[in-house]
Amino acid sequence: MDYKINNKTLAIIPSGEHKSKVLEKRKNYEVDTTTFKVIEESCEYFGSSYNSRVKSSFNYIKSKYKSPIIIAEISRIIFFPTSSPTKKNSLWLSYNNIREYYPVKNKRHTVVKFKNGYKLEIDMSFYSFNQQYLKASRLSAILSERIIKNG
């Protein structure tokens, strides 16, 4: 299955060698490709390369490590990785669809609650997750400002 990220996409989760699980608001999919490839192909589908998206993010928020990226400007779709994207099979989350997140007691995990009520526990400290979310938030604010400014 060839999958392109859209505004219903919640997360892209690695699920084995060259396989990913795509969580959407109402259903899930298994795809025969890495999470990175889904991100890369979605960037291209919306008119830019992954590397250009990373470069743009750096220009806006000056972050080099685990940068959030704008998948689609017109739809304001922003995703961020939970680990280094160079691993090619990092978990990626939709900034736009997250309602809240909180730490798991006695674990270095974070629970992400999406706007549709779905909860996902991820192996990432609350502090690290919060840093990623804040970077995505800054990128979103800059994108919104640009869209408003340029009509």
PDB file of C-alpha atoms in Angstrom:
ATOM      1  CA  MET A   1       0.000   0.000   0.000  1.00  0.00           C
ATOM      2  CA  ASP A   2       1.310   3.419  -0.987  1.00  0.00           C
ATOM      3  CA  TYR A   3       0.410   5.819   1.844  1.00  0.00           C
ATOM      4  CA  LYS A   4       0.516   9.618   1.889  1.00  0.00           C
ATOM      5  CA  ILE A   5       0.130  11.569   5.121  1.00  0.00           C
ATOM      6  CA  ASN A   6      -3.046  13.634   5.422  1.00  0.00           C
ATOM      7  CA  ASN A   7      -4.889  15.607   8.124  1.00  0.00           C
ATOM      8  CA  LYS A   8      -6.349  12.338   9.511  1.00  0.00           C
ATOM      9  CA  THR A   9      -2.906  10.805  10.133  1.00  0.00           C
ATOM     10  CA  LEU A  10      -2.014  10.593  13.837  1.00  0.00           C
ATOM     11  CA  ALA A  11       1.258   8.667  13.818  1.00  0.00           C
ATOM     12  CA  ILE A  12       3.578   6.497  11.763  1.00  0.00           C
ATOM     13  CA  ILE A  13       5.007   3.695  13.910  1.00  0.00           C
ATOM     14  CA  PRO A  14       7.755   1.226  13.010  1.00  0.00           C
ATOM     15  CA  SER A  15       6.429  -2.334  13.082  1.00  0.00           C
ATOM     16  CA  GLY A  16       9.249  -4.520  11.877  1.00  0.00           C
ATOM     17  CA  GLU A  17      11.855  -4.635   9.177  1.00  0.00           C
ATOM     18  CA  HIS A  18      10.731  -2.213   6.452  1.00  0.00           C
ATOM     19  CA  LYS A  19       7.172  -2.122   7.781  1.00  0.00           C
ATOM     20  CA  SER A  20       5.122   0.586   9.460  1.00  0.00           C
ATOM     21  CA  LYS A  21       1.769   0.983  11.123  1.00  0.00           C
ATOM     22  CA  VAL A  22      -0.149   4.133  10.237  1.00  0.00           C
ATOM     23  CA  LEU A  23      -2.634   5.376  12.820  1.00  0.00           C
ATOM     24  CA  GLU A  24      -5.467   7.490  11.509  1.00  0.00           C
ATOM     25  CA  LYS A  25      -8.425   9.076  13.290  1.00  0.00           C
ATOM     26  CA  ARG A  26     -10.808   6.257  12.359  1.00  0.00           C
ATOM     27  CA  LYS A  27      -8.657   3.346  11.132  1.00  0.00           C
ATOM     28  CA  ASN A  28      -5.133   1.937  10.988  1.00  0.00           C
ATOM     29  CA  TYR A  29      -3.034   0.627   8.109  1.00  0.00           C
ATOM     30  CA  GLU A  30      -0.010  -1.620   7.718  1.00  0.00           C
ATOM     31  CA  VAL A  31       2.394  -0.465   5.023  1.00  0.00           C
ATOM     32  CA  ASP A  32       5.406  -2.280   3.570  1.00  0.00           C
ATOM     33  CA  THR A  33       7.889   0.544   3.994  1.00  0.00           C
ATOM     34  CA  THR A  34       9.811   2.374   6.699  1.00  0.00           C
ATOM     35  CA  THR A  35       8.385   5.309   8.611  1.00  0.00           C
ATOM     36  CA  PHE A  36      11.063   7.508   7.053  1.00  0.00           C
ATOM     37  CA  LYS A  37       9.985   6.497   3.546  1.00  0.00           C
ATOM     38  CA  VAL A  38       6.359   7.438   4.338  1.00  0.00           C
ATOM     39  CA  ILE A  39       7.585  10.855   5.530  1.00  0.00           C
ATOM     40  CA  GLU A  40       9.886  11.284   2.538  1.00  0.00           C
ATOM     41  CA  GLU A  41       7.243  10.299  -0.046  1.00  0.00           C
ATOM     42  CA  SER A  42       4.610  12.489   1.636  1.00  0.00           C
ATOM     43  CA  CYS A  43       6.917  15.514   1.451  1.00  0.00           C
ATOM     44  CA  GLU A  44       7.437  14.849  -2.256  1.00  0.00           C
ATOM     45  CA  TYR A  45       3.706  14.351  -2.806  1.00  0.00           C
ATOM     46  CA  PHE A  46       3.094  17.824  -1.377  1.00  0.00           C
ATOM     47  CA  GLY A  47       5.778  19.397  -3.566  1.00  0.00           C
ATOM     48  CA  SER A  48       9.087  19.340  -1.707  1.00  0.00           C
ATOM     49  CA  SER A  49      11.875  16.973  -0.758  1.00  0.00           C
ATOM     50  CA  TYR A  50      12.460  15.808   2.796  1.00  0.00           C
ATOM     51  CA  ASN A  51      15.863  17.520   2.792  1.00  0.00           C
ATOM     52  CA  SER A  52      14.288  20.822   1.731  1.00  0.00           C
ATOM     53  CA  ARG A  53      11.729  20.500   4.528  1.00  0.00           C
ATOM     54  CA  VAL A  54      14.496  19.897   7.080  1.00  0.00           C
ATOM     55  CA  LYS A  55      16.459  22.875   5.753  1.00  0.00           C
ATOM     56  CA  SER A  56      13.351  25.090   5.994  1.00  0.00           C
ATOM     57  CA  SER A  57      12.718  23.962   9.564  1.00  0.00           C
ATOM     58  CA  PHE A  58      16.289  24.845  10.482  1.00  0.00           C
ATOM     59  CA  ASN A  59      15.908  28.283   8.880  1.00  0.00           C
ATOM     60  CA  TYR A  60      12.757  28.918  10.938  1.00  0.00           C
ATOM     61  CA  ILE A  61      13.541  27.418  14.354  1.00  0.00           C
ATOM     62  CA  LYS A  62      17.336  26.849  14.269  1.00  0.00           C
ATOM     63  CA  SER A  63      17.043  23.241  15.400  1.00  0.00           C
ATOM     64  CA  LYS A  64      19.297  20.607  13.835  1.00  0.00           C
ATOM     65  CA  TYR A  65      18.465  17.567  15.939  1.00  0.00           C
ATOM     66  CA  LYS A  66      15.159  15.694  15.492  1.00  0.00           C
ATOM     67  CA  SER A  67      13.602  18.648  13.706  1.00  0.00           C
ATOM     68  CA  PRO A  68       9.864  18.821  13.115  1.00  0.00           C
ATOM     69  CA  ILE A  69       8.946  19.250   9.475  1.00  0.00           C
ATOM     70  CA  ILE A  70       6.104  20.749   7.537  1.00  0.00           C
ATOM     71  CA  ILE A  71       4.654  17.955   5.395  1.00  0.00           C
ATOM     72  CA  ALA A  72       2.034  20.160   3.683  1.00  0.00           C
ATOM     73  CA  GLU A  73       2.029  23.939   4.061  1.00  0.00           C
ATOM     74  CA  ILE A  74      -1.476  24.563   2.766  1.00  0.00           C
ATOM     75  CA  SER A  75      -2.972  22.042   5.220  1.00  0.00           C
ATOM     76  CA  ARG A  76      -0.507  23.065   7.954  1.00  0.00           C
ATOM     77  CA  ILE A  77       0.457  19.430   8.552  1.00  0.00           C
ATOM     78  CA  ILE A  78       3.505  19.168  10.814  1.00  0.00           C
ATOM     79  CA  PHE A  79       5.159  15.947  11.979  1.00  0.00           C
ATOM     80  CA  PHE A  80       8.022  15.355  14.372  1.00  0.00           C
ATOM     81  CA  PRO A  81      10.202  12.307  15.112  1.00  0.00           C
ATOM     82  CA  THR A  82      10.700  10.769  18.542  1.00  0.00           C
ATOM     83  CA  SER A  83      14.253   9.694  17.720  1.00  0.00           C
ATOM     84  CA  SER A  84      16.830  10.512  15.106  1.00  0.00           C
ATOM     85  CA  PRO A  85      15.295  10.379  11.608  1.00  0.00           C
ATOM     86  CA  THR A  86      18.649   9.072  10.360  1.00  0.00           C
ATOM     87  CA  LYS A  87      17.672   5.745  11.938  1.00  0.00           C
ATOM     88  CA  LYS A  88      15.177   5.598   9.050  1.00  0.00           C
ATOM     89  CA  ASN A  89      12.590   3.896  11.241  1.00  0.00           C
ATOM     90  CA  SER A  90      11.777   6.469  13.876  1.00  0.00           C
ATOM     91  CA  LEU A  91       8.261   6.954  15.219  1.00  0.00           C
ATOM     92  CA  TRP A  92       6.689  10.135  13.759  1.00  0.00           C
ATOM     93  CA  LEU A  93       3.778  12.030  15.312  1.00  0.00           C
ATOM     94  CA  SER A  94       1.301  14.546  13.956  1.00  0.00           C
ATOM     95  CA  TYR A  95       1.689  17.785  15.903  1.00  0.00           C
ATOM     96  CA  ASN A  96      -1.730  18.933  14.657  1.00  0.00           C
ATOM     97  CA  ASN A  97      -3.616  15.971  16.110  1.00  0.00           C
ATOM     98  CA  ILE A  98      -2.186  15.907  19.637  1.00  0.00           C
ATOM     99  CA  ARG A  99      -4.571  17.031  22.383  1.00  0.00           C
ATOM    100  CA  GLU A 100      -2.327  16.436  25.398  1.00  0.00           C
ATOM    101  CA  TYR A 101       0.548  14.351  26.705  1.00  0.00           C
ATOM    102  CA  TYR A 102       1.741  13.315  30.133  1.00  0.00           C
ATOM    103  CA  PRO A 103       4.433  11.188  31.805  1.00  0.00           C
ATOM    104  CA  VAL A 104       3.899   7.586  32.849  1.00  0.00           C
ATOM    105  CA  LYS A 105       4.677   7.100  36.557  1.00  0.00           C
ATOM    106  CA  ASN A 106       7.726   4.988  37.328  1.00  0.00           C
ATOM    107  CA  LYS A 107       8.663   4.763  33.634  1.00  0.00           C
ATOM    108  CA  ARG A 108      10.562   6.955  31.226  1.00  0.00           C
ATOM    109  CA  HIS A 109       7.574   6.889  28.897  1.00  0.00           C
ATOM    110  CA  THR A 110       5.055   9.457  27.724  1.00  0.00           C
ATOM    111  CA  VAL A 111       1.392   8.972  26.902  1.00  0.00           C
ATOM    112  CA  VAL A 112       0.178  10.953  23.913  1.00  0.00           C
ATOM    113  CA  LYS A 113      -3.560  11.581  23.730  1.00  0.00           C
ATOM    114  CA  PHE A 114      -4.838  12.550  20.314  1.00  0.00           C
ATOM    115  CA  LYS A 115      -7.854  14.760  19.567  1.00  0.00           C
ATOM    116  CA  ASN A 116      -9.951  11.689  18.698  1.00  0.00           C
ATOM    117  CA  GLY A 117      -9.325  10.218  22.176  1.00  0.00           C
ATOM    118  CA  TYR A 118      -6.804   7.572  21.060  1.00  0.00           C
ATOM    119  CA  LYS A 119      -3.888   7.135  23.492  1.00  0.00           C
ATOM    120  CA  LEU A 120      -0.409   5.979  22.553  1.00  0.00           C
ATOM    121  CA  GLU A 121       2.324   5.192  25.079  1.00  0.00           C
ATOM    122  CA  ILE A 122       5.763   5.882  23.670  1.00  0.00           C
ATOM    123  CA  ASP A 123       9.230   5.007  24.923  1.00  0.00           C
ATOM    124  CA  MET A 124      10.413   8.591  25.407  1.00  0.00           C
ATOM    125  CA  SER A 125      10.828  10.684  28.521  1.00  0.00           C
ATOM    126  CA  PHE A 126       8.303  13.419  29.161  1.00  0.00           C
ATOM    127  CA  TYR A 127      11.082  16.024  29.070  1.00  0.00           C
ATOM    128  CA  SER A 128      12.344  14.889  25.643  1.00  0.00           C
ATOM    129  CA  PHE A 129       8.823  14.638  24.277  1.00  0.00           C
ATOM    130  CA  ASN A 130       7.997  18.112  25.552  1.00  0.00           C
ATOM    131  CA  GLN A 131      11.112  19.517  23.820  1.00  0.00           C
ATOM    132  CA  GLN A 132      10.022  17.948  20.532  1.00  0.00           C
ATOM    133  CA  TYR A 133       6.484  19.232  20.924  1.00  0.00           C
ATOM    134  CA  LEU A 134       7.710  22.768  21.685  1.00  0.00           C
ATOM    135  CA  LYS A 135       9.885  22.787  18.557  1.00  0.00           C
ATOM    136  CA  ALA A 136       6.867  21.725  16.492  1.00  0.00           C
ATOM    137  CA  SER A 137       4.789  24.411  18.183  1.00  0.00           C
ATOM    138  CA  ARG A 138       7.329  27.099  17.250  1.00  0.00           C
ATOM    139  CA  LEU A 139       7.374  25.845  13.671  1.00  0.00           C
ATOM    140  CA  SER A 140       3.564  25.904  13.559  1.00  0.00           C
ATOM    141  CA  ALA A 141       3.437  29.479  14.882  1.00  0.00           C
ATOM    142  CA  ILE A 142       5.935  30.648  12.260  1.00  0.00           C
ATOM    143  CA  LEU A 143       4.010  28.871   9.490  1.00  0.00           C
ATOM    144  CA  SER A 144       0.722  30.427  10.625  1.00  0.00           C
ATOM    145  CA  GLU A 145       2.304  33.869  10.759  1.00  0.00           C
ATOM    146  CA  ARG A 146       3.697  33.433   7.238  1.00  0.00           C
ATOM    147  CA  ILE A 147       0.343  32.274   5.877  1.00  0.00           C
ATOM    148  CA  ILE A 148      -1.498  35.211   7.460  1.00  0.00           C
ATOM    149  CA  LYS A 149       1.146  37.714   6.311  1.00  0.00           C
ATOM    150  CA  ASN A 150       1.142  36.502   2.718  1.00  0.00           C
ATOM    151  CA  GLY A 151      -2.629  35.994   2.494  1.00  0.00           C
TER     152      GLY A 151
END
